[in-house]
Amino acid sequence: MTEMTGSDGMVARFGGDEFAVIANGFSSETEVGPAVAAFLRQLSRPFTLMGREVTVTANVGIAVYPKHSTTASELLLDASAAMMFSKVAGRSQFRFFDPIMHRQSEERLTLESELRRGIDRDELLLHYQPQVDIRTGRIVGLEALVRWLHPTRGLVPPGQFIPIAEQTGLIVPLGEWVLRRACMDLKRMEKMGIDSVRVGVNVSPHQFERDIVGAMRQALTDSGVTPHLIDVEITESTLINDPERVIEDLTQLKALGIHISLDDFGTGFSSLSYLKRFPADTLKVDRSFVIELAENPKDEAIANAIIALAHSMGMTALAEGVEEMAQYEVLRLADCDVVQGYLFSTAMSFDDVVVHLQRGTLLLPENAEAAAH
Ligand code: C2E
Ligand code: MG
Ligand code: MG
């Protein structure tokens, strides 16, 4: 801390998990960023607590005296607003205050209350993106992707409201709605004679802090859907807080017959030692490794390694965000099993996706474009 605060400074606990640092001794604002970055790096180093390795991370909002404000209370409000924005950017981030943040905070508050109302008023809907077997061109799965049909804003993509839902806890009722809707849609498909396509739902880490197994059981009972048609997509970050409990919940979901996918694989923090104990069926190669797959040998090496890792652990490899024929070719040669991306299809409404499924459309790259329209 002394490193960070220069000649003198002060740290105080400010709220439940909030700390305020008053740091003096900087001769210019440009020195503050690197000092905070070094502090965050130091803080995120694992340490041992009662025989277990634990990691803590922090997010930092920075307000500068006298540039941003000249009163203590306003500086704290500014730092707090900047801290909220740093959280949106992810773990271990920091942000300097910008006056626009107060306006954006108000906008976020509005969006939060509108989303709360939107969930109750049934303004959410699910779109489905096909997942295609690379060998046969058949649609073997659908990823359910939530959209919000706002009465005046129109169709809002999840990137604009999922982070707010995550921060406010609204993600729990939202996630339960998604689960129920996906199960009901699966049942509708079954009645139409489509009974072998799996539906993937994205499940937030916060849903594991509640009773995800209970919510799943309820959705299954209410809809009468066969559990093996449900695919729960989680990200590596789900394992960070309480891996033992999450593994226990996943084991229970698996015992119900549910399929588990590890989404955005390779971008998170989890260690490979968890993967060993982790009951996943599919590894989803993240889009960030697919984007330059055909041009960047390092991305090709990573994709190959993830696919080989999946296979050697008895899992299926799925690559997401496949947009170009050249990426598809690399993945095919790497023996990837399933592909998902705009080369085959974007996410579609339930009615549109059902048309493809009933026709038995093959989504091979050469006719994928025609099928998506
Ligand atoms: P994700 O689970 O990794 O979903 C894949 C995202 O990549 C989707 O964006 C999809 O439309 C997009 N995508 C698929 N193929 C391509 C492609 O070829 N190129 C490009 N550029 N993008 C492609 P979307 O629908 O905007 O969802 C974004 C994220 O929002 C999802 O990432 C997921 O993390 C979250 N999300 C979506 N629905 C839900 C939900 O029901 N619950 C939760 N907790 N999160 C959700
Ligand atoms: Mg996903
Ligand atoms: Mg993903």
Short mmCIF file of C-alpha atoms and ligand atoms in Angstrom, two decimals:
data_model
loop_
_atom_site.label_atom_id
_atom_site.label_comp_id
_atom_site.label_asym_id
_atom_site.label_seq_id
_atom_site.Cartn_x
_atom_site.Cartn_y
_atom_site.Cartn_z
CA MET A 1 0.00 0.00 0.00
CA THR A 2 2.84 2.41 0.78
CA GLU A 3 4.05 1.93 -2.78
CA MET A 4 0.72 3.07 -4.00
CA THR A 5 0.10 5.99 -1.73
CA GLY A 6 3.42 7.76 -2.15
CA SER A 7 4.43 9.84 0.86
CA ASP A 8 1.32 9.31 2.94
CA GLY A 9 -2.20 8.00 2.65
CA MET A 10 -5.01 6.19 4.34
CA VAL A 11 -7.13 3.08 3.87
CA ALA A 12 -10.54 2.71 5.47
CA ARG A 13 -13.30 0.16 5.24
CA PHE A 14 -16.20 2.00 3.80
CA GLY A 15 -19.00 -0.54 3.53
CA GLY A 16 -19.50 -4.31 3.34
CA ASP A 17 -16.92 -4.97 0.68
CA GLU A 18 -15.95 -1.38 -0.05
CA PHE A 19 -12.72 0.27 0.92
CA ALA A 20 -11.63 3.85 0.40
CA VAL A 21 -8.01 4.71 -0.23
CA ILE A 22 -6.83 8.29 0.07
CA ALA A 23 -3.54 8.53 -1.77
CA ASN A 24 -1.29 11.57 -1.72
CA GLY A 25 2.09 12.25 -3.18
CA PHE A 26 1.43 11.84 -6.87
CA SER A 27 2.94 14.59 -8.97
CA SER A 28 0.70 13.90 -11.95
CA GLU A 29 -2.47 12.00 -12.77
CA THR A 30 -0.57 9.78 -15.20
CA GLU A 31 1.26 8.15 -12.28
CA VAL A 32 -1.99 6.97 -10.69
CA GLY A 33 -3.05 4.39 -13.32
CA PRO A 34 0.18 2.32 -13.25
CA ALA A 35 0.24 2.42 -9.43
CA VAL A 36 -3.34 1.14 -9.21
CA ALA A 37 -2.63 -1.53 -11.84
CA ALA A 38 0.37 -2.73 -9.81
CA PHE A 39 -1.79 -2.76 -6.67
CA LEU A 40 -4.47 -4.86 -8.40
CA ARG A 41 -1.87 -7.31 -9.69
CA GLN A 42 -0.40 -7.72 -6.22
CA LEU A 43 -3.82 -8.14 -4.64
CA SER A 44 -4.91 -10.83 -7.11
CA ARG A 45 -1.98 -13.13 -6.30
CA PRO A 46 -3.28 -16.37 -4.73
CA PHE A 47 -2.61 -16.91 -1.02
CA THR A 48 -3.24 -19.68 1.46
CA LEU A 49 -6.09 -19.43 3.95
CA MET A 50 -6.66 -22.33 6.34
CA GLY A 51 -4.81 -24.68 4.02
CA ARG A 52 -6.68 -23.64 0.89
CA GLU A 53 -5.52 -21.52 -1.96
CA VAL A 54 -7.74 -18.47 -2.37
CA THR A 55 -7.72 -15.50 -4.67
CA VAL A 56 -9.36 -12.12 -4.16
CA THR A 57 -9.74 -9.44 -6.75
CA ALA A 58 -10.82 -5.82 -6.48
CA ASN A 59 -12.28 -3.18 -8.73
CA VAL A 60 -11.18 0.41 -8.36
CA GLY A 61 -12.80 3.73 -9.18
CA ILE A 62 -10.53 6.78 -9.08
CA ALA A 63 -11.50 10.41 -8.44
CA VAL A 64 -8.77 13.05 -8.54
CA TYR A 65 -8.65 16.14 -6.30
CA PRO A 66 -9.17 18.94 -7.34
CA LYS A 67 -9.84 17.96 -10.98
CA HIS A 68 -13.06 16.05 -10.37
CA SER A 69 -14.28 17.66 -7.21
CA THR A 70 -13.09 19.70 -4.24
CA THR A 71 -15.28 18.20 -1.52
CA ALA A 72 -14.71 14.84 0.15
CA SER A 73 -18.32 13.73 -0.24
CA GLU A 74 -18.39 14.46 -3.98
CA LEU A 75 -15.01 12.81 -4.52
CA LEU A 76 -16.36 9.69 -2.86
CA LEU A 77 -19.50 9.75 -5.03
CA ASP A 78 -17.36 10.18 -8.13
CA ALA A 79 -15.00 7.35 -7.16
CA SER A 80 -17.97 5.15 -6.41
CA ALA A 81 -19.52 5.83 -9.84
CA ALA A 82 -16.18 5.06 -11.50
CA MET A 83 -15.94 1.84 -9.47
CA MET A 84 -19.34 0.70 -10.77
CA PHE A 85 -18.12 1.24 -14.33
CA SER A 86 -14.93 -0.69 -13.64
CA LYS A 87 -17.07 -3.63 -12.49
CA VAL A 88 -18.89 -3.67 -15.81
CA ALA A 89 -15.50 -4.00 -17.53
CA GLY A 90 -14.74 -7.19 -15.56
CA ARG A 91 -12.66 -8.31 -12.64
CA SER A 92 -9.52 -6.48 -11.50
CA GLN A 93 -10.26 -3.38 -13.55
CA PHE A 94 -9.95 0.29 -12.64
CA ARG A 95 -11.60 3.38 -14.12
CA PHE A 96 -11.02 7.12 -13.71
CA PHE A 97 -14.12 9.15 -13.02
CA ASP A 98 -15.69 10.95 -15.97
CA PRO A 99 -18.65 13.34 -15.44
CA ILE A 100 -20.58 11.40 -18.10
CA MET A 101 -20.67 8.49 -15.64
CA HIS A 102 -23.29 10.14 -13.42
CA ARG A 103 -25.58 10.55 -16.44
CA GLN A 104 -24.92 6.96 -17.51
CA SER A 105 -25.63 5.77 -13.95
CA GLU A 106 -29.04 7.40 -14.14
CA GLU A 107 -29.63 5.69 -17.48
CA ARG A 108 -28.63 2.37 -15.89
CA LEU A 109 -31.06 2.92 -13.01
CA THR A 110 -33.84 3.57 -15.52
CA LEU A 111 -32.89 0.46 -17.47
CA GLU A 112 -32.83 -1.59 -14.27
CA SER A 113 -36.34 -0.59 -13.23
CA GLU A 114 -37.58 -1.10 -16.80
CA LEU A 115 -36.00 -4.54 -16.93
CA ARG A 116 -37.60 -5.48 -13.62
CA ARG A 117 -40.96 -4.50 -15.08
CA GLY A 118 -40.11 -6.12 -18.43
CA ILE A 119 -39.57 -9.52 -16.81
CA ASP A 120 -42.98 -9.30 -15.13
CA ARG A 121 -44.66 -8.06 -18.31
CA ASP A 122 -43.25 -10.84 -20.45
CA GLU A 123 -41.18 -8.54 -22.65
CA LEU A 124 -38.33 -11.06 -22.88
CA LEU A 125 -38.04 -13.56 -25.69
CA LEU A 126 -35.68 -16.29 -26.77
CA HIS A 127 -33.94 -16.58 -30.10
CA TYR A 128 -32.28 -19.82 -31.09
CA GLN A 129 -28.94 -20.23 -32.87
CA PRO A 130 -28.32 -23.60 -34.56
CA GLN A 131 -25.34 -25.74 -33.60
CA VAL A 132 -24.31 -27.87 -36.52
CA ASP A 133 -22.62 -31.27 -36.66
CA ILE A 134 -19.53 -30.59 -38.78
CA ARG A 135 -19.60 -34.03 -40.35
CA THR A 136 -23.26 -34.28 -41.34
CA GLY A 137 -24.45 -30.66 -41.55
CA ARG A 138 -27.40 -31.56 -39.30
CA ILE A 139 -28.64 -29.20 -36.60
CA VAL A 140 -27.86 -31.06 -33.38
CA GLY A 141 -28.46 -28.24 -30.91
CA LEU A 142 -29.86 -24.77 -30.46
CA GLU A 143 -28.44 -22.13 -28.14
CA ALA A 144 -31.19 -20.10 -26.48
CA LEU A 145 -30.17 -16.44 -26.50
CA VAL A 146 -32.34 -13.97 -24.62
CA ARG A 147 -33.58 -10.71 -26.16
CA TRP A 148 -35.64 -7.94 -24.64
CA LEU A 149 -38.41 -6.44 -26.71
CA HIS A 150 -38.62 -3.06 -25.03
CA PRO A 151 -41.87 -1.12 -25.68
CA THR A 152 -40.01 1.96 -26.98
CA ARG A 153 -36.35 0.98 -27.39
CA GLY A 154 -37.14 -2.02 -29.61
CA LEU A 155 -35.10 -5.22 -29.54
CA VAL A 156 -32.34 -4.85 -26.93
CA PRO A 157 -29.38 -7.29 -27.22
CA PRO A 158 -28.22 -9.16 -24.09
CA GLY A 159 -24.89 -7.29 -23.97
CA GLN A 160 -26.88 -4.22 -22.92
CA PHE A 161 -28.93 -5.71 -20.11
CA ILE A 162 -27.30 -8.95 -18.88
CA PRO A 163 -24.47 -7.03 -17.09
CA ILE A 164 -27.10 -4.87 -15.32
CA ALA A 165 -29.10 -7.97 -14.45
CA GLU A 166 -25.92 -9.60 -13.07
CA GLN A 167 -25.12 -6.62 -10.87
CA THR A 168 -28.62 -6.15 -9.49
CA GLY A 169 -29.53 -9.78 -8.87
CA LEU A 170 -32.25 -9.57 -11.54
CA ILE A 171 -30.32 -12.29 -13.37
CA VAL A 172 -31.87 -14.89 -11.04
CA PRO A 173 -35.54 -14.29 -12.01
CA LEU A 174 -34.41 -13.61 -15.60
CA GLY A 175 -32.44 -16.89 -15.71
CA GLU A 176 -35.39 -18.80 -14.29
CA TRP A 177 -37.64 -17.28 -16.94
CA VAL A 178 -35.17 -18.38 -19.64
CA LEU A 179 -35.12 -21.90 -18.23
CA ARG A 180 -38.92 -22.15 -18.12
CA ARG A 181 -39.33 -20.66 -21.61
CA ALA A 182 -36.68 -22.95 -23.13
CA CYS A 183 -38.35 -25.99 -21.56
CA MET A 184 -41.75 -24.92 -22.85
CA ASP A 185 -40.31 -24.38 -26.35
CA LEU A 186 -38.67 -27.81 -26.20
CA LYS A 187 -42.03 -29.32 -25.35
CA ARG A 188 -43.65 -27.48 -28.28
CA MET A 189 -40.94 -28.87 -30.57
CA GLU A 190 -41.49 -32.36 -29.25
CA LYS A 191 -45.19 -32.06 -30.10
CA MET A 192 -44.18 -31.07 -33.65
CA GLY A 193 -42.15 -34.26 -33.95
CA ILE A 194 -38.74 -32.64 -33.29
CA ASP A 195 -37.37 -34.66 -30.41
CA SER A 196 -33.63 -35.02 -30.84
CA VAL A 197 -32.35 -31.46 -30.80
CA ARG A 198 -30.78 -30.22 -27.60
CA VAL A 199 -31.42 -26.69 -26.31
CA GLY A 200 -28.60 -24.86 -24.55
CA VAL A 201 -29.36 -22.26 -21.88
CA ASN A 202 -26.77 -19.85 -20.52
CA VAL A 203 -26.75 -20.01 -16.75
CA SER A 204 -25.21 -17.17 -14.73
CA PRO A 205 -22.86 -17.81 -11.78
CA HIS A 206 -25.44 -16.04 -9.58
CA GLN A 207 -27.97 -18.77 -10.31
CA PHE A 208 -25.58 -21.20 -8.63
CA GLU A 209 -25.65 -19.05 -5.50
CA ARG A 210 -29.38 -19.84 -5.38
CA ASP A 211 -31.03 -23.19 -5.84
CA ILE A 212 -30.25 -23.93 -9.50
CA VAL A 213 -30.98 -27.64 -9.06
CA GLY A 214 -34.40 -26.86 -7.56
CA ALA A 215 -35.19 -24.36 -10.33
CA MET A 216 -34.20 -26.92 -12.95
CA ARG A 217 -36.30 -29.67 -11.36
CA GLN A 218 -39.28 -27.32 -11.27
CA ALA A 219 -38.89 -26.32 -14.93
CA LEU A 220 -38.58 -29.99 -15.92
CA THR A 221 -41.64 -31.04 -13.93
CA ASP A 222 -43.78 -28.14 -15.20
CA SER A 223 -42.90 -28.78 -18.85
CA GLY A 224 -42.48 -32.54 -18.89
CA VAL A 225 -39.32 -32.20 -20.98
CA THR A 226 -36.75 -35.01 -21.16
CA PRO A 227 -33.70 -33.77 -19.19
CA HIS A 228 -31.16 -35.03 -21.71
CA LEU A 229 -32.44 -32.45 -24.21
CA ILE A 230 -31.27 -29.61 -21.94
CA ASP A 231 -27.76 -28.27 -22.13
CA VAL A 232 -26.62 -25.96 -19.34
CA GLU A 233 -23.93 -23.54 -20.50
CA ILE A 234 -21.72 -22.15 -17.77
CA THR A 235 -18.53 -20.13 -17.98
CA GLU A 236 -15.30 -20.78 -16.11
CA SER A 237 -16.04 -17.81 -13.83
CA THR A 238 -18.86 -19.85 -12.25
CA LEU A 239 -16.17 -21.95 -10.57
CA ILE A 240 -14.30 -19.06 -8.99
CA ASN A 241 -16.20 -18.37 -5.79
CA ASP A 242 -17.14 -21.76 -4.41
CA PRO A 243 -15.92 -24.49 -6.78
CA GLU A 244 -16.84 -27.36 -4.44
CA ARG A 245 -20.44 -26.27 -4.25
CA VAL A 246 -20.70 -25.60 -7.96
CA ILE A 247 -19.24 -29.02 -8.80
CA GLU A 248 -21.75 -30.57 -6.40
CA ASP A 249 -24.66 -28.74 -8.13
CA LEU A 250 -23.37 -29.72 -11.57
CA THR A 251 -23.04 -33.33 -10.48
CA GLN A 252 -26.68 -33.23 -9.38
CA LEU A 253 -27.76 -31.66 -12.68
CA LYS A 254 -25.84 -34.34 -14.51
CA ALA A 255 -27.50 -37.02 -12.41
CA LEU A 256 -30.83 -35.65 -13.66
CA GLY A 257 -29.56 -36.36 -17.20
CA ILE A 258 -28.71 -32.78 -18.13
CA HIS A 259 -25.87 -32.01 -20.53
CA ILE A 260 -23.21 -29.52 -19.37
CA SER A 261 -21.19 -27.21 -21.63
CA LEU A 262 -18.29 -25.01 -20.67
CA ASP A 263 -18.86 -21.74 -22.56
CA ASP A 264 -16.18 -19.25 -23.71
CA PHE A 265 -13.56 -21.85 -22.83
CA GLY A 266 -10.02 -20.55 -22.53
CA THR A 267 -10.93 -16.97 -21.64
CA GLY A 268 -11.55 -17.36 -17.88
CA PHE A 269 -9.44 -17.94 -14.82
CA SER A 270 -10.21 -21.49 -13.87
CA SER A 271 -7.43 -23.98 -13.47
CA LEU A 272 -7.13 -27.21 -15.41
CA SER A 273 -7.20 -29.15 -12.15
CA TYR A 274 -10.90 -28.25 -11.83
CA LEU A 275 -11.56 -29.42 -15.36
CA LYS A 276 -10.47 -32.87 -14.27
CA ARG A 277 -13.25 -33.02 -11.68
CA PHE A 278 -15.72 -31.07 -13.67
CA PRO A 279 -18.60 -33.08 -15.16
CA ALA A 280 -18.71 -31.23 -18.52
CA ASP A 281 -19.80 -32.88 -21.77
CA THR A 282 -18.82 -30.14 -24.20
CA LEU A 283 -16.06 -27.54 -24.39
CA LYS A 284 -17.02 -24.45 -26.38
CA VAL A 285 -13.98 -22.90 -28.06
CA ASP A 286 -14.43 -19.17 -27.56
CA ARG A 287 -15.01 -16.89 -30.54
CA SER A 288 -11.88 -14.89 -29.71
CA PHE A 289 -9.75 -17.88 -30.81
CA VAL A 290 -11.87 -18.42 -33.93
CA ILE A 291 -11.76 -14.87 -35.30
CA GLU A 292 -8.19 -15.10 -36.67
CA LEU A 293 -8.08 -18.87 -36.89
CA ALA A 294 -7.09 -18.94 -40.53
CA GLU A 295 -4.43 -16.20 -40.26
CA ASN A 296 -2.89 -16.55 -36.83
CA PRO A 297 -0.97 -19.79 -36.15
CA LYS A 298 -1.18 -19.14 -32.39
CA ASP A 299 -4.98 -19.13 -32.49
CA GLU A 300 -4.88 -22.29 -34.58
CA ALA A 301 -2.60 -23.90 -31.97
CA ILE A 302 -4.95 -22.90 -29.14
CA ALA A 303 -8.06 -24.15 -30.99
CA ASN A 304 -6.30 -27.43 -31.82
CA ALA A 305 -5.21 -27.84 -28.20
CA ILE A 306 -8.73 -27.19 -26.82
CA ILE A 307 -10.25 -29.65 -29.31
CA ALA A 308 -7.63 -32.30 -28.46
CA LEU A 309 -8.13 -31.65 -24.72
CA ALA A 310 -11.89 -32.08 -25.09
CA HIS A 311 -11.50 -35.35 -27.00
CA SER A 312 -8.91 -36.83 -24.68
CA MET A 313 -11.24 -36.14 -21.75
CA GLY A 314 -14.18 -37.73 -23.54
CA MET A 315 -15.89 -34.44 -24.31
CA THR A 316 -17.33 -32.91 -27.47
CA ALA A 317 -15.61 -29.86 -28.98
CA LEU A 318 -17.81 -27.03 -30.25
CA ALA A 319 -16.44 -23.89 -31.88
CA GLU A 320 -18.49 -20.71 -31.65
CA GLY A 321 -18.47 -17.58 -33.78
CA VAL A 322 -17.59 -19.33 -37.04
CA GLU A 323 -18.14 -16.73 -39.76
CA GLU A 324 -15.83 -17.71 -42.59
CA MET A 325 -15.25 -20.73 -44.76
CA ALA A 326 -11.51 -20.62 -43.99
CA GLN A 327 -12.19 -20.89 -40.23
CA TYR A 328 -14.56 -23.77 -40.87
CA GLU A 329 -11.88 -25.59 -42.89
CA VAL A 330 -9.29 -25.28 -40.10
CA LEU A 331 -11.84 -26.55 -37.57
CA ARG A 332 -12.82 -29.47 -39.79
CA LEU A 333 -9.20 -30.52 -40.16
CA ALA A 334 -8.71 -30.15 -36.40
CA ASP A 335 -11.53 -32.67 -35.93
CA CYS A 336 -13.91 -30.24 -34.22
CA ASP A 337 -17.31 -31.87 -33.72
CA VAL A 338 -19.86 -29.07 -33.73
CA VAL A 339 -19.82 -25.53 -35.09
CA GLN A 340 -21.96 -22.49 -34.39
CA GLY A 341 -21.76 -19.12 -36.07
CA TYR A 342 -23.01 -16.73 -38.71
CA LEU A 343 -21.49 -18.89 -41.49
CA PHE A 344 -24.34 -21.28 -40.74
CA SER A 345 -26.96 -19.12 -39.15
CA THR A 346 -27.61 -16.23 -36.77
CA ALA A 347 -30.03 -16.72 -33.88
CA MET A 348 -33.62 -16.97 -35.13
CA SER A 349 -37.11 -16.79 -33.70
CA PHE A 350 -38.67 -20.04 -32.52
CA ASP A 351 -41.00 -20.14 -35.55
CA ASP A 352 -38.14 -19.70 -38.03
CA VAL A 353 -35.88 -22.29 -36.44
CA VAL A 354 -38.72 -24.80 -36.34
CA VAL A 355 -39.18 -24.43 -40.12
CA HIS A 356 -35.55 -25.51 -40.65
CA LEU A 357 -35.85 -28.36 -38.20
CA GLN A 358 -39.05 -29.67 -39.75
CA ARG A 359 -37.56 -29.48 -43.24
CA GLY A 360 -34.45 -31.25 -41.93
CA THR A 361 -32.30 -28.49 -43.47
CA LEU A 362 -28.63 -29.37 -43.68
CA LEU A 363 -26.54 -26.38 -42.71
CA LEU A 364 -23.44 -26.97 -44.77
CA PRO A 365 -21.40 -23.84 -45.46
CA GLU A 366 -22.22 -23.87 -49.18
CA ASN A 367 -25.99 -23.72 -48.58
CA ALA A 368 -25.92 -22.20 -45.09
CA GLU A 369 -26.47 -18.66 -46.31
CA ALA A 370 -29.57 -19.55 -48.28
CA ALA A 371 -31.00 -21.46 -45.30
CA ALA A 372 -30.47 -18.57 -42.88
CA HIS A 373 -32.79 -16.30 -44.91
P1 C2E B 1 -22.52 -16.53 -25.52
O1 C2E B 1 -23.26 -17.46 -24.61
O2 C2E B 1 -21.06 -16.82 -25.75
O3 C2E B 1 -23.34 -16.53 -26.86
C1 C2E B 1 -22.77 -16.39 -28.13
C2 C2E B 1 -22.94 -14.98 -28.62
O4 C2E B 1 -22.17 -14.86 -29.83
C3 C2E B 1 -24.36 -14.61 -29.02
O5 C2E B 1 -24.49 -13.22 -28.85
C4 C2E B 1 -24.39 -14.93 -30.48
O6 C2E B 1 -25.40 -14.25 -31.20
C5 C2E B 1 -23.01 -14.45 -30.88
N1 C2E B 1 -22.55 -15.11 -32.11
C6 C2E B 1 -22.82 -16.35 -32.53
N2 C2E B 1 -22.23 -16.61 -33.70
C7 C2E B 1 -21.52 -15.51 -34.00
C8 C2E B 1 -20.67 -15.15 -35.12
O7 C2E B 1 -20.43 -15.93 -36.03
N3 C2E B 1 -20.11 -13.92 -35.08
C9 C2E B 1 -20.36 -13.02 -34.07
N4 C2E B 1 -19.78 -11.81 -34.13
N5 C2E B 1 -21.13 -13.32 -33.02
C10 C2E B 1 -21.71 -14.55 -33.00
P2 C2E B 1 -25.69 -12.60 -28.02
O8 C2E B 1 -26.97 -13.27 -28.36
O9 C2E B 1 -25.61 -11.12 -28.20
O10 C2E B 1 -25.31 -12.99 -26.54
C11 C2E B 1 -24.19 -12.43 -25.93
C12 C2E B 1 -23.96 -13.05 -24.56
O11 C2E B 1 -25.03 -12.72 -23.68
C13 C2E B 1 -23.92 -14.56 -24.56
O12 C2E B 1 -22.66 -15.02 -24.98
C14 C2E B 1 -24.19 -14.85 -23.09
O13 C2E B 1 -23.02 -14.67 -22.32
C15 C2E B 1 -25.17 -13.74 -22.73
N6 C2E B 1 -26.53 -14.28 -22.75
C16 C2E B 1 -27.37 -14.42 -23.80
N7 C2E B 1 -28.53 -14.99 -23.39
C17 C2E B 1 -28.40 -15.24 -22.06
C18 C2E B 1 -29.25 -15.83 -21.06
O14 C2E B 1 -30.35 -16.30 -21.32
N8 C2E B 1 -28.75 -15.90 -19.78
C19 C2E B 1 -27.51 -15.44 -19.46
N9 C2E B 1 -27.09 -15.55 -18.19
N10 C2E B 1 -26.69 -14.89 -20.38
C20 C2E B 1 -27.12 -14.79 -21.66
MG MG B 2 -23.39 -19.39 -24.48
MG MG B 3 -19.82 -18.26 -25.73
#
